[in-house]
Short mmCIF file of C-alpha atoms and ligand atoms in Angstrom, two decimals:
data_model
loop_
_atom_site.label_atom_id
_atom_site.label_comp_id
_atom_site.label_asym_id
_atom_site.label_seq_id
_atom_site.Cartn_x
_atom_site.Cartn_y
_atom_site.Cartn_z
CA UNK Y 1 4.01 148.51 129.87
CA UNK Y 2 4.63 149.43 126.09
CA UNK Y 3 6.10 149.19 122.91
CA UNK Y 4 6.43 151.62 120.42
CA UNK Y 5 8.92 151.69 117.40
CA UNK Y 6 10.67 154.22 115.21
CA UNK Y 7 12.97 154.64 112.03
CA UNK Y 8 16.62 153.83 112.83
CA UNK Y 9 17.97 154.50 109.16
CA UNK Y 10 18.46 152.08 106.10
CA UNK Y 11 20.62 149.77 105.22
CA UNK Y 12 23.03 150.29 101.67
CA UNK Y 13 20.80 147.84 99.99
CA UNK Y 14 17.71 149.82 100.90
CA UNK Y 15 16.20 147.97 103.84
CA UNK Y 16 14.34 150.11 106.36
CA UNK Y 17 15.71 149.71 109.81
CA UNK Y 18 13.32 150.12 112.85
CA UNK Y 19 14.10 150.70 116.41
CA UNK Y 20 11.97 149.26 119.04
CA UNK Y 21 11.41 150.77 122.68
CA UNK Y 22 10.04 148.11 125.05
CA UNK Y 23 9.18 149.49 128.95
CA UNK Y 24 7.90 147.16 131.28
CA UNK Y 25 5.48 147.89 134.42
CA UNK Y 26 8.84 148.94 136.41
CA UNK Y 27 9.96 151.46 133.73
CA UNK Y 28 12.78 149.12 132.53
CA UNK Y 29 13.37 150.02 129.24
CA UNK Y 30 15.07 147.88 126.06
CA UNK Y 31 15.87 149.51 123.08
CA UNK Y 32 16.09 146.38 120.34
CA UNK Y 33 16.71 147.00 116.54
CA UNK Y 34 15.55 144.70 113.53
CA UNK Y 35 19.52 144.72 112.51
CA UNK Y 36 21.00 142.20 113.92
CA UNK Y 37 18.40 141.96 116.30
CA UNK Y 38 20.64 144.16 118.53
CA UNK Y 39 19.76 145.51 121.88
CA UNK Y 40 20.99 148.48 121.47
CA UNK Y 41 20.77 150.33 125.45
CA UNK Y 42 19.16 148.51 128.54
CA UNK Y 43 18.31 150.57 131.44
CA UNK Y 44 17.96 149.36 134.59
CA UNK Y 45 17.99 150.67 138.17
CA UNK Y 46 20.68 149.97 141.16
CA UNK Y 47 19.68 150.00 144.68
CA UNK Y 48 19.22 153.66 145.25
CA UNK Y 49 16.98 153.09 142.27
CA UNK Y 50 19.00 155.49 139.50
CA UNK Y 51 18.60 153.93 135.94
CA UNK Y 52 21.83 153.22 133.89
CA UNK Y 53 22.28 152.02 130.78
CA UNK Y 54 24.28 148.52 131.41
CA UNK Y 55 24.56 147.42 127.73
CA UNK Y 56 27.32 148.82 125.24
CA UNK Y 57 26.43 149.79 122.16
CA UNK Y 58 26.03 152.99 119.30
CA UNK Y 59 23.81 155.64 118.86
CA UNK Y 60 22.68 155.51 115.13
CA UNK Y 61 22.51 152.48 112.59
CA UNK Y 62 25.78 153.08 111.15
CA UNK Y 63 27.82 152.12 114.46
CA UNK Y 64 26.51 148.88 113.96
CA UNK Y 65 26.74 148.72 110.24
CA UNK Y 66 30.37 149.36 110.24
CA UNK Y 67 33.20 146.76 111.80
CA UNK Y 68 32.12 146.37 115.50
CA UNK Y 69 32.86 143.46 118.01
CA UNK Y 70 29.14 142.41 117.64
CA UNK Y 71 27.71 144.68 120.46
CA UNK Y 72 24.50 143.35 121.99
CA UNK Y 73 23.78 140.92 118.53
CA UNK Y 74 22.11 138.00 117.79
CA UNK Y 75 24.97 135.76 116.80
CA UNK Y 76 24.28 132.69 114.07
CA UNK Y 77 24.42 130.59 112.05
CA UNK Y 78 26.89 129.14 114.51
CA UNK Y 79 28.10 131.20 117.47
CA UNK Y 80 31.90 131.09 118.61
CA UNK Y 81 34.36 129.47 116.38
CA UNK Y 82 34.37 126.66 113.77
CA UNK Y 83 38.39 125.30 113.61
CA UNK Y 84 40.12 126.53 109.74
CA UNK Y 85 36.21 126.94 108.58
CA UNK Y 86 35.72 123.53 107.76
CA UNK Y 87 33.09 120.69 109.30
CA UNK Y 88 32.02 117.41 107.48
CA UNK Y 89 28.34 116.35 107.33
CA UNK Y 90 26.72 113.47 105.93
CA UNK Y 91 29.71 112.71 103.98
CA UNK Y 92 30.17 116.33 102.84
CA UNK Y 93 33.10 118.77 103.79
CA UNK Y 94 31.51 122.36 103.78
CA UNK Y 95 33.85 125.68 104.09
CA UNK Y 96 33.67 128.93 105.32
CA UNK Y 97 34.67 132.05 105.67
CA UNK Y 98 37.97 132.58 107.88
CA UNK Y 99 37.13 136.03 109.41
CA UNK Y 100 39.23 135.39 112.78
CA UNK Y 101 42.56 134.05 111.81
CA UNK Y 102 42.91 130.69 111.19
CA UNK Y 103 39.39 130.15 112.14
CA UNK Y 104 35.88 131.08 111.50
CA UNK Y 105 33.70 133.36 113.84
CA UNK Y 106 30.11 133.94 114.70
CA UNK Y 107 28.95 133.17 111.27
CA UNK Y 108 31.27 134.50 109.05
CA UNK Y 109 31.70 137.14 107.15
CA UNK Y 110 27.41 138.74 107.03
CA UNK Y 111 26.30 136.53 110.15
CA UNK Y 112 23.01 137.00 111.85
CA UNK Y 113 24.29 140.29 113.29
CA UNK Y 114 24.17 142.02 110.71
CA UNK Y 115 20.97 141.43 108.43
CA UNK Y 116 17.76 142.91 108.60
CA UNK Y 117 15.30 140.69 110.64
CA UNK Y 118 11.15 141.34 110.06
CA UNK Y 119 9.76 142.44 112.91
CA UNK Y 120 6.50 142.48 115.18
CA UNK Y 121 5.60 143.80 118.01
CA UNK Y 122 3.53 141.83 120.42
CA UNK Y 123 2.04 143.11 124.46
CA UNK Y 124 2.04 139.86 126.08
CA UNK Y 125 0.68 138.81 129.96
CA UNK Y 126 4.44 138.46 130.92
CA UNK Y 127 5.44 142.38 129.13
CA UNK Y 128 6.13 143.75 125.93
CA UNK Y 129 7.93 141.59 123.35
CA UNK Y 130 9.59 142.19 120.12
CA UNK Y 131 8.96 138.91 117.30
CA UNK Y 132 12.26 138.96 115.29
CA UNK Y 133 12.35 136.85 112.35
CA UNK Y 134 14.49 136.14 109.72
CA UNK Y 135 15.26 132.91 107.03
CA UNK Y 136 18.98 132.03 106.06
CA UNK Y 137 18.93 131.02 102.56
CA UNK Y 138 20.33 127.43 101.73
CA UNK Y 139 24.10 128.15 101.03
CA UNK Y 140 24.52 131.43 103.33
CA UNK Y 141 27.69 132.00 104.54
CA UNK Y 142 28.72 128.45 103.57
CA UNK Y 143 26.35 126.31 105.59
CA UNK Y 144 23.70 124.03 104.24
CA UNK Y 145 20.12 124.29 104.35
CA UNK Y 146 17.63 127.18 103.95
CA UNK Y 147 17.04 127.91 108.13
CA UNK Y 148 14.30 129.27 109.18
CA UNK Y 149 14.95 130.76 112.53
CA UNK Y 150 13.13 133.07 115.15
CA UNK Y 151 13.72 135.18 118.17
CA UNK Y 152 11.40 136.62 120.66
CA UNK Y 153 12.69 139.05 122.87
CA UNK Y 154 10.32 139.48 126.09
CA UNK Y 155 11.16 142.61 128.49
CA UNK Y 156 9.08 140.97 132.18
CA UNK Y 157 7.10 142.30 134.22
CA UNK Y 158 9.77 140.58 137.10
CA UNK Y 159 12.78 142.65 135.20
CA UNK Y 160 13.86 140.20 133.20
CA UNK Y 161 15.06 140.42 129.61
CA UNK Y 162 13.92 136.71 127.99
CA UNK Y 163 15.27 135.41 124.81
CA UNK Y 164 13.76 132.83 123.15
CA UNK Y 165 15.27 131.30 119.84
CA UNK Y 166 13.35 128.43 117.66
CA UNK Y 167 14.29 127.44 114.12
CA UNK Y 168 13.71 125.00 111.59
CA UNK Y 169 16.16 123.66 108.36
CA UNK Y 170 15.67 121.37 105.18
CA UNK Y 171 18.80 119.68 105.64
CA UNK Y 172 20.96 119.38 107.86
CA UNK Y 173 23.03 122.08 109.66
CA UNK Y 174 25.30 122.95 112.58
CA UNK Y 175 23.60 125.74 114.21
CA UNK Y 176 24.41 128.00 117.25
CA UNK Y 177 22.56 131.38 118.34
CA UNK Y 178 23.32 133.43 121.11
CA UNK Y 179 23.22 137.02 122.49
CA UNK Y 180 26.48 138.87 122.44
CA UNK Y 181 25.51 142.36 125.01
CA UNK Y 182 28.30 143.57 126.65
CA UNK Y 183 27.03 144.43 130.00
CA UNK Y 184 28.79 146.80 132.82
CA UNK Y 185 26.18 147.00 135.42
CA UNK Y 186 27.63 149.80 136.78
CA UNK Y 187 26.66 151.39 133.27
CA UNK Y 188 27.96 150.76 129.88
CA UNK Y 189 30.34 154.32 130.37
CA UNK Y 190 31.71 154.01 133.31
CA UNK Y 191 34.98 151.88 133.07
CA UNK Y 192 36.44 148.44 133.52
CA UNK Y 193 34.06 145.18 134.82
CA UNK Y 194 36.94 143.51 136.98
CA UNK Y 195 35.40 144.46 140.03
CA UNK Y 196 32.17 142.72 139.46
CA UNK Y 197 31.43 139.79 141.12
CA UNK Y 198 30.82 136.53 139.09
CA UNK Y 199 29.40 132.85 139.93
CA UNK Y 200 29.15 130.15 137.26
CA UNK Y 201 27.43 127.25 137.68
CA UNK Y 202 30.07 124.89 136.62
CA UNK Y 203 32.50 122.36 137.85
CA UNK Y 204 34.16 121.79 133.89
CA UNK Y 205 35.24 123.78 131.21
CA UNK Y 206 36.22 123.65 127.39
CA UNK Y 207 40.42 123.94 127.10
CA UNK Y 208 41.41 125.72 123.89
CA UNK Y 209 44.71 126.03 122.35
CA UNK Y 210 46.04 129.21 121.06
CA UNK Y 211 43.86 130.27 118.64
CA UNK Y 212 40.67 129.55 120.94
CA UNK Y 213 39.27 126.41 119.54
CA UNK Y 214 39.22 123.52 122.12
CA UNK Y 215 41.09 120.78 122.47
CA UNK Y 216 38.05 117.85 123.13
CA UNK Y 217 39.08 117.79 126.69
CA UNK Y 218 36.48 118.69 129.58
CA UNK Y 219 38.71 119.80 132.32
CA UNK Y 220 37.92 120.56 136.21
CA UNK Y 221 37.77 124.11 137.32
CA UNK Y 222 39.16 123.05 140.79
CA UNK Y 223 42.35 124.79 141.23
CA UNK Y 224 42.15 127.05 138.42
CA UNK Y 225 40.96 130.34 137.92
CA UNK Y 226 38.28 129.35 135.98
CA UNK Y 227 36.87 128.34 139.36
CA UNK Y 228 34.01 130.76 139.69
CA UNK Y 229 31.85 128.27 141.55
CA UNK Y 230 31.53 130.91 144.13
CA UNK Y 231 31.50 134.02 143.62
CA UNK Y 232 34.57 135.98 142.44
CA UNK Y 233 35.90 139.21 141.25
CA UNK Y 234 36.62 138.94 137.81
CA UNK Y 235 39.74 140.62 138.31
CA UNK Y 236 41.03 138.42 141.05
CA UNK Y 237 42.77 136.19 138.57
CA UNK Y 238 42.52 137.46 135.36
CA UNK Y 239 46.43 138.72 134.51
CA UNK Y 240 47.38 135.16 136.25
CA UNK Y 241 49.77 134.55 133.01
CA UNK Y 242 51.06 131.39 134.83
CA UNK Y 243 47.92 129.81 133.52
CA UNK Y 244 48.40 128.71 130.31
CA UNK Y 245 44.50 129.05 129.70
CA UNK Y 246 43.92 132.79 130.84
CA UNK Y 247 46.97 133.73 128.60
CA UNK Y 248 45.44 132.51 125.34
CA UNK Y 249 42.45 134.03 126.06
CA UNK Y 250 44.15 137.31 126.99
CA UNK Y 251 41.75 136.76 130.03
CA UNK Y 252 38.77 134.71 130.27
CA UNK Y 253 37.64 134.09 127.10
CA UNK Y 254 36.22 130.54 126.98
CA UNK Y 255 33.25 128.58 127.82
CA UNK Y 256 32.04 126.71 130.52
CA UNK Y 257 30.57 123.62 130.37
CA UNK Y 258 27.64 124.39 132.51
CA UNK Y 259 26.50 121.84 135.65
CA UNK Y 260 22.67 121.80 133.38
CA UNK Y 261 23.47 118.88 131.70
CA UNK Y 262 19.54 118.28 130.26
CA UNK Y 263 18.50 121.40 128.79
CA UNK Y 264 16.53 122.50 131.56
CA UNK Y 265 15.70 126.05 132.26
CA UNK Y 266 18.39 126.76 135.10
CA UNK Y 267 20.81 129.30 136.40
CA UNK Y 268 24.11 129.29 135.10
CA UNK Y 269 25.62 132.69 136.35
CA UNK Y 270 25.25 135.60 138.50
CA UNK Y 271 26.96 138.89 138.49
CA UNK Y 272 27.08 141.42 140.83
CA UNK Y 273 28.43 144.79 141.07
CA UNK Y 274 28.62 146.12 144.46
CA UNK Y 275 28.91 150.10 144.05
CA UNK Y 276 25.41 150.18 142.35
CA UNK Y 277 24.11 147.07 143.97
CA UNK Y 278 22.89 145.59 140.32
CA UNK Y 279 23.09 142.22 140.13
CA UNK Y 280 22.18 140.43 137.37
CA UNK Y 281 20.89 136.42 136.79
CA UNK Y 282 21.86 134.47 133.54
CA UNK Y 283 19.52 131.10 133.30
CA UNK Y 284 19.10 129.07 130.33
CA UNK Y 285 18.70 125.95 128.20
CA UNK Y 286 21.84 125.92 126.75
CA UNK Y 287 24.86 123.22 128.10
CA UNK Y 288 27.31 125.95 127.93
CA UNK Y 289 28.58 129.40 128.22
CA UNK Y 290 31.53 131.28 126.85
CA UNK Y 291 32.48 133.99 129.35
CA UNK Y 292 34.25 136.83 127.97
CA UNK Y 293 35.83 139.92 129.48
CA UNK Y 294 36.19 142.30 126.53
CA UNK Y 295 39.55 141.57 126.40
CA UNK Y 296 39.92 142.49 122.66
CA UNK Y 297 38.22 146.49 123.48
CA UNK Y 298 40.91 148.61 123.00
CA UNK Y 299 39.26 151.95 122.51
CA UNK Y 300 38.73 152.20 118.90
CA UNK Y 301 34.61 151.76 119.24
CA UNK Y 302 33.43 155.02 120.55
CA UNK Y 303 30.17 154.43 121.79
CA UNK Y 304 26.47 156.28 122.68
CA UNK Y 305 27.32 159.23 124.04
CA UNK Y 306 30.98 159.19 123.09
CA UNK Y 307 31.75 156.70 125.20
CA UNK Y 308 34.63 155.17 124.37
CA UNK Y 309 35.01 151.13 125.38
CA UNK Y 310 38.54 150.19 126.25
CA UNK Y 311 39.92 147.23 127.14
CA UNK Y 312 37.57 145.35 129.58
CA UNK Y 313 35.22 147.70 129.86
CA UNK Y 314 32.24 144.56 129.28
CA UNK Y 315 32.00 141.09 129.51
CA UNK Y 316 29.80 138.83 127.81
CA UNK Y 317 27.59 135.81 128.83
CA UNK Y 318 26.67 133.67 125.82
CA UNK Y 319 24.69 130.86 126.39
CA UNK Y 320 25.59 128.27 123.65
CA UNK Y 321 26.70 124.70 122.50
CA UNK Y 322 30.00 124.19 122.79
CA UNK Y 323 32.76 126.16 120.54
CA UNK Y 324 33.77 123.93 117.21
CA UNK Y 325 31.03 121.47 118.34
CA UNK Y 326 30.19 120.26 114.10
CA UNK Y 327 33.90 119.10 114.67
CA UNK Y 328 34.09 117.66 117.60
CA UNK Y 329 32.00 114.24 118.20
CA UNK Y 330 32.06 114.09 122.00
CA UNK Y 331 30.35 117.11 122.51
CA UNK Y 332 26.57 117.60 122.57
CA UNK Y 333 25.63 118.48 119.27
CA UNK Y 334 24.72 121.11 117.57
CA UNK Y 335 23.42 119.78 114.28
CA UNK Y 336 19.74 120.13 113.45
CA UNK Y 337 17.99 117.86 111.06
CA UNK Y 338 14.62 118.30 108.43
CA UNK Y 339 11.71 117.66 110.96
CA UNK Y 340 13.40 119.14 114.40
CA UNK Y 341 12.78 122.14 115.68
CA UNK Y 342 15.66 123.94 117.27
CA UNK Y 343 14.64 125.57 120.88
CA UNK Y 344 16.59 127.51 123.36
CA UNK Y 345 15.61 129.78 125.98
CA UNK Y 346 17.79 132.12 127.96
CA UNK Y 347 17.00 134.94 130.42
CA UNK Y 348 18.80 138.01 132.06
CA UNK Y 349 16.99 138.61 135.04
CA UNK Y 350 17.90 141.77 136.93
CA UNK Y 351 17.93 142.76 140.68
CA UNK Y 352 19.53 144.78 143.24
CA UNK Y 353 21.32 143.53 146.66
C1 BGC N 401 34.65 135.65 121.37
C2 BGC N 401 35.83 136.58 121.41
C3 BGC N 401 35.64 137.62 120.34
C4 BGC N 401 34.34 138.35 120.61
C5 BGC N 401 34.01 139.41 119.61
C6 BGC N 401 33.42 136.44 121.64
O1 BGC N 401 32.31 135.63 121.58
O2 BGC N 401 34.79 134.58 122.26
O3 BGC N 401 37.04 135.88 121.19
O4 BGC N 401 36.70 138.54 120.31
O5 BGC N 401 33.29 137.43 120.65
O6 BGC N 401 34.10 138.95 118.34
#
């Protein structure tokens, strides 16, 4: 195993950019860069035991400078969306940024994704790991409380790609990282993802209304297709625009209130795709997980090797609290106090069939 780092460019302000190569015992390999904390390529082999690259993404620093639909970033202060950028705390009504009409998104307007993060690189017993760390002044974006938050990135020995996230605040905040890769096992260039195969561990999800914040109500999967309980093709069911759900999402584009109801470290999806035999394990701490197929790619980002990403050409698995959770009291919350420490664990964990 190793890790070795190099110049990825700077940043207007200045700040030096690395990029970090991470190859475990197997020769998987992570690339992972201090912006963001992106992963910017993944490579992993299918059964005959070829190596693709299953994560979209750019080439240089700029791709992920410029506008982009948060390929492979760490997403915070609060992941998903926070209804008309407004929450009330202790009394307080904060506002943010509305950067996803009429609602805020991923942090607003500079989130997590894109500021520079210090680094270190650490060999550990399990494989290599990249330290990220990086503290959100009080007032960022809007939200209270200087946040001091880290993420460890750990490439295993047993081909798994572990994220773990800690953080601590001096006053109160909502807060809400995940990991936003687009993955296509069958390689991040080689089309759309309907035909993988997906299984979420979930008998409920979060309703939205039409502008993708949800309505309070946990609903039953049974009889919908947001039934993955066994697994599916995502395309099976996803132009079913009978259901009012799957047509505000343009697809799937919601989360899932996952059956891990006390934060334990447990499986929450599985994907498979069945012409390279990848198949790939989501587990985590988290109660929930939006599931999105890349239904806003429309081939404007042209990718690592020119690749151009059109519609549904990735999906995403973001472990999370619920969307709009600082506004909505029956869901588990996501506010973390002076004294807590904010934990969350979640794991891609790669194999073939
Ligand atoms: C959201 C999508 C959004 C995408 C990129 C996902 O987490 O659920 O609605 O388009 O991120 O911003």
């Amino acid at each position: 195993m190793s890790i070795t780092s190099k110049p990825f460019g700077q940043t207007a302000d200045g700040k030096q950019v690395d990029i970090f190569t991470l190859t475990n015992n197997n020769g998987l390999v992570a690339q992972i860069t201090n912006f963001g904390g992106i992963v910017t390529s993944l490579s992993v082999p299918g059964r005959d035991g070829k190596f693709a690259d299953v994560v979209l993404g750019f080439d240089d620093l700029d791709g992920y400078i410029n506008e982009h639909p948060y390929f492979g970033a760490i997403v915070g202060r609060v992941g998903n969306r926070i209804a008309k950028g407004k929450f009330t705390l202790e009394g307080k009504e904060y506002t943010l940024a509305i950067n996803n009409r009429p609602n805020h998104l991923h942090g607003g307007l500079k989130g997590f994704d894109k500021v520079v993060w210090t680094s270190q690189a650490i060999e550990t017993a399990e494989g290599p790991a990249l330290r990220l760390m990086y503290t959100s002044p009080d007032g960022e974006e809007g939200y209270p409380g200087t946040l001091t938050c880290g993420v460890t990135y750990t490439l295993t020995n047993d081909n798994t790609l572990k994220i773990e996230y800690d953080a601590v605040t001096d006053k109160a905040t909502p807060i809400n990282l995940t990991h936003h890769s687009y993955f296509n096992l069958a390689g991040h260039d080689v089309g759309d993802i309907l035909s993988h195969e997906v299984m979420i561990n979930a008998d409920n999800f979060t309703p939205t209304d039409k502008t993708l914040i949800p309505n309070g109500e946990i609903r039953d999967v049974e009889g919908t297709p947001m039934d993955f309980r066994t697994p599916t093709e995502i395309g099976a069911r996803i132009n079913n625009d009978k259901d009012q759900q799957i047509k505000f999402g343009g697809g799937y584009d919601h989360n899932w209130v996952l059956n891990n109801k006390d934060g334990q470290f447990a499986l929450a999806a599985t994907f498979y795709e069945k012409t390279s035999g990848r198949f790939m394990e989501v587990l985590t701490t988290e109660p929930g997980m939006q599931f999105y197929t890349g239904n806003f790619l429309d081939g404007s980002n042209v990718g690592k090797g020119g690749a151009v990403y059109k519609h549904r050409n990735g999906f995403c698995a973001e472990t999370q609290h619920f969307p709009d959770s600082p506004n909505q009291p029956n869901f588990p919350t996501a506010i973390l106090h002076p004294g807590q420490t904010y934990k969350q664990i979640t794991a891609y964990r790669f194999s073939t069939k």
